[in-house]
């Protein structure tokens, strides 16, 4: 059985919207496991643009494990914005009972 090479940025040349992002991320504080891919028709190799509020002087890291799938439109909000989004999460959870 043929498997995609996790060290290639685009495992299927006929599908440029899909990218193994560990091979295109340049920031050493973003650590991504093998076979984790990002799917975006606007440029799968532009994943780092979706990591916001990620300042060098704080020194934290974004670590994403192996075999993860990240869809278009996902934003990773780091650092000072964390409190706002954790508060927002409570509103989202309370709305699930209406679904």
mmCIF file of C-alpha atoms in Angstrom:
data_model
loop_
_atom_site.group_PDB
_atom_site.id
_atom_site.type_symbol
_atom_site.label_atom_id
_atom_site.label_comp_id
_atom_site.label_asym_id
_atom_site.label_seq_id
_atom_site.Cartn_x
_atom_site.Cartn_y
_atom_site.Cartn_z
ATOM 1 C CA UNK A 1 0.000 0.000 0.000
ATOM 2 C CA UNK A 2 1.366 3.424 -0.966
ATOM 3 C CA UNK A 3 1.264 6.102 1.692
ATOM 4 C CA UNK A 4 1.855 9.802 1.212
ATOM 5 C CA UNK A 5 5.273 11.034 2.211
ATOM 6 C CA UNK A 6 4.892 13.159 5.375
ATOM 7 C CA UNK A 7 7.972 15.174 4.355
ATOM 8 C CA UNK A 8 6.375 16.554 1.193
ATOM 9 C CA UNK A 9 4.395 19.781 1.451
ATOM 10 C CA UNK A 10 1.747 18.710 -1.070
ATOM 11 C CA UNK A 11 1.087 14.965 -0.871
ATOM 12 C CA UNK A 12 -1.146 15.009 -3.954
ATOM 13 C CA UNK A 13 0.097 17.324 -6.720
ATOM 14 C CA UNK A 14 -3.394 17.260 -8.270
ATOM 15 C CA UNK A 15 -4.864 18.719 -5.067
ATOM 16 C CA UNK A 16 -2.976 21.965 -4.240
ATOM 17 C CA UNK A 17 -5.578 22.985 -1.637
ATOM 18 C CA UNK A 18 -4.280 20.231 0.694
ATOM 19 C CA UNK A 19 -0.920 20.615 2.427
ATOM 20 C CA UNK A 20 1.086 18.808 5.122
ATOM 21 C CA UNK A 21 1.716 21.999 7.051
ATOM 22 C CA UNK A 22 4.791 20.950 9.022
ATOM 23 C CA UNK A 23 6.693 21.312 5.753
ATOM 24 C CA UNK A 24 5.649 24.916 5.030
ATOM 25 C CA UNK A 25 5.637 26.514 8.494
ATOM 26 C CA UNK A 26 8.764 28.617 9.089
ATOM 27 C CA UNK A 27 8.161 29.745 12.693
ATOM 28 C CA UNK A 28 10.154 27.500 15.074
ATOM 29 C CA UNK A 29 7.541 28.077 17.813
ATOM 30 C CA UNK A 30 4.874 26.328 15.723
ATOM 31 C CA UNK A 31 5.397 22.574 16.035
ATOM 32 C CA UNK A 32 3.303 20.261 13.892
ATOM 33 C CA UNK A 33 3.247 16.465 13.759
ATOM 34 C CA UNK A 34 3.470 14.192 10.735
ATOM 35 C CA UNK A 35 0.442 13.837 8.458
ATOM 36 C CA UNK A 36 -1.314 16.894 9.907
ATOM 37 C CA UNK A 37 -2.862 18.694 6.991
ATOM 38 C CA UNK A 38 -4.570 21.975 6.207
ATOM 39 C CA UNK A 39 -7.222 22.295 3.507
ATOM 40 C CA UNK A 40 -7.745 25.736 1.983
ATOM 41 C CA UNK A 41 -8.523 26.684 -1.619
ATOM 42 C CA UNK A 42 -7.024 30.138 -1.003
ATOM 43 C CA UNK A 43 -3.568 28.709 -0.285
ATOM 44 C CA UNK A 44 -2.917 25.784 2.003
ATOM 45 C CA UNK A 45 0.709 26.860 2.325
ATOM 46 C CA UNK A 46 -0.434 30.093 4.041
ATOM 47 C CA UNK A 47 -1.291 28.408 7.353
ATOM 48 C CA UNK A 48 0.823 30.778 9.487
ATOM 49 C CA UNK A 49 -1.439 33.701 8.571
ATOM 50 C CA UNK A 50 -4.143 31.992 10.650
ATOM 51 C CA UNK A 51 -2.105 32.055 13.873
ATOM 52 C CA UNK A 52 -2.835 35.470 15.379
ATOM 53 C CA UNK A 53 -1.574 37.382 18.435
ATOM 54 C CA UNK A 54 1.537 35.189 18.495
ATOM 55 C CA UNK A 55 4.211 37.528 19.844
ATOM 56 C CA UNK A 56 7.894 36.642 20.214
ATOM 57 C CA UNK A 57 8.356 38.385 23.570
ATOM 58 C CA UNK A 58 5.905 36.028 25.321
ATOM 59 C CA UNK A 59 7.683 32.918 24.061
ATOM 60 C CA UNK A 60 4.807 30.433 24.017
ATOM 61 C CA UNK A 61 4.385 27.687 21.414
ATOM 62 C CA UNK A 62 1.620 26.278 19.277
ATOM 63 C CA UNK A 63 1.884 22.485 19.225
ATOM 64 C CA UNK A 64 -0.386 20.444 16.965
ATOM 65 C CA UNK A 65 -0.103 16.650 17.059
ATOM 66 C CA UNK A 66 0.034 14.009 14.365
ATOM 67 C CA UNK A 67 -2.864 13.040 12.076
ATOM 68 C CA UNK A 68 -4.881 16.248 12.562
ATOM 69 C CA UNK A 69 -7.101 17.831 9.924
ATOM 70 C CA UNK A 70 -7.478 21.611 9.944
ATOM 71 C CA UNK A 71 -10.194 23.180 7.804
ATOM 72 C CA UNK A 72 -10.295 26.510 6.026
ATOM 73 C CA UNK A 73 -11.300 29.394 8.254
ATOM 74 C CA UNK A 74 -9.789 28.063 11.478
ATOM 75 C CA UNK A 75 -7.947 30.730 13.474
ATOM 76 C CA UNK A 76 -5.508 29.975 16.276
ATOM 77 C CA UNK A 77 -5.738 32.936 18.647
ATOM 78 C CA UNK A 78 -2.767 33.038 20.984
ATOM 79 C CA UNK A 79 -1.716 34.970 24.094
ATOM 80 C CA UNK A 80 -3.687 38.021 25.202
ATOM 81 C CA UNK A 81 -6.827 36.994 23.339
ATOM 82 C CA UNK A 82 -7.132 33.736 25.279
ATOM 83 C CA UNK A 83 -9.422 35.090 28.011
ATOM 84 C CA UNK A 84 -11.910 36.511 25.548
ATOM 85 C CA UNK A 85 -12.292 33.223 23.710
ATOM 86 C CA UNK A 86 -12.536 31.125 26.846
ATOM 87 C CA UNK A 87 -15.404 33.381 27.942
ATOM 88 C CA UNK A 88 -17.038 33.074 24.540
ATOM 89 C CA UNK A 89 -16.921 29.302 24.788
ATOM 90 C CA UNK A 90 -19.467 29.312 27.614
ATOM 91 C CA UNK A 91 -22.032 31.008 25.399
ATOM 92 C CA UNK A 92 -21.483 28.460 22.652
ATOM 93 C CA UNK A 93 -21.918 25.516 25.010
ATOM 94 C CA UNK A 94 -25.180 26.880 26.372
ATOM 95 C CA UNK A 95 -26.613 27.140 22.851
ATOM 96 C CA UNK A 96 -26.066 23.438 22.108
ATOM 97 C CA UNK A 97 -29.212 22.449 23.974
ATOM 98 C CA UNK A 98 -31.313 24.076 21.244
ATOM 99 C CA UNK A 99 -29.866 21.954 18.450
#
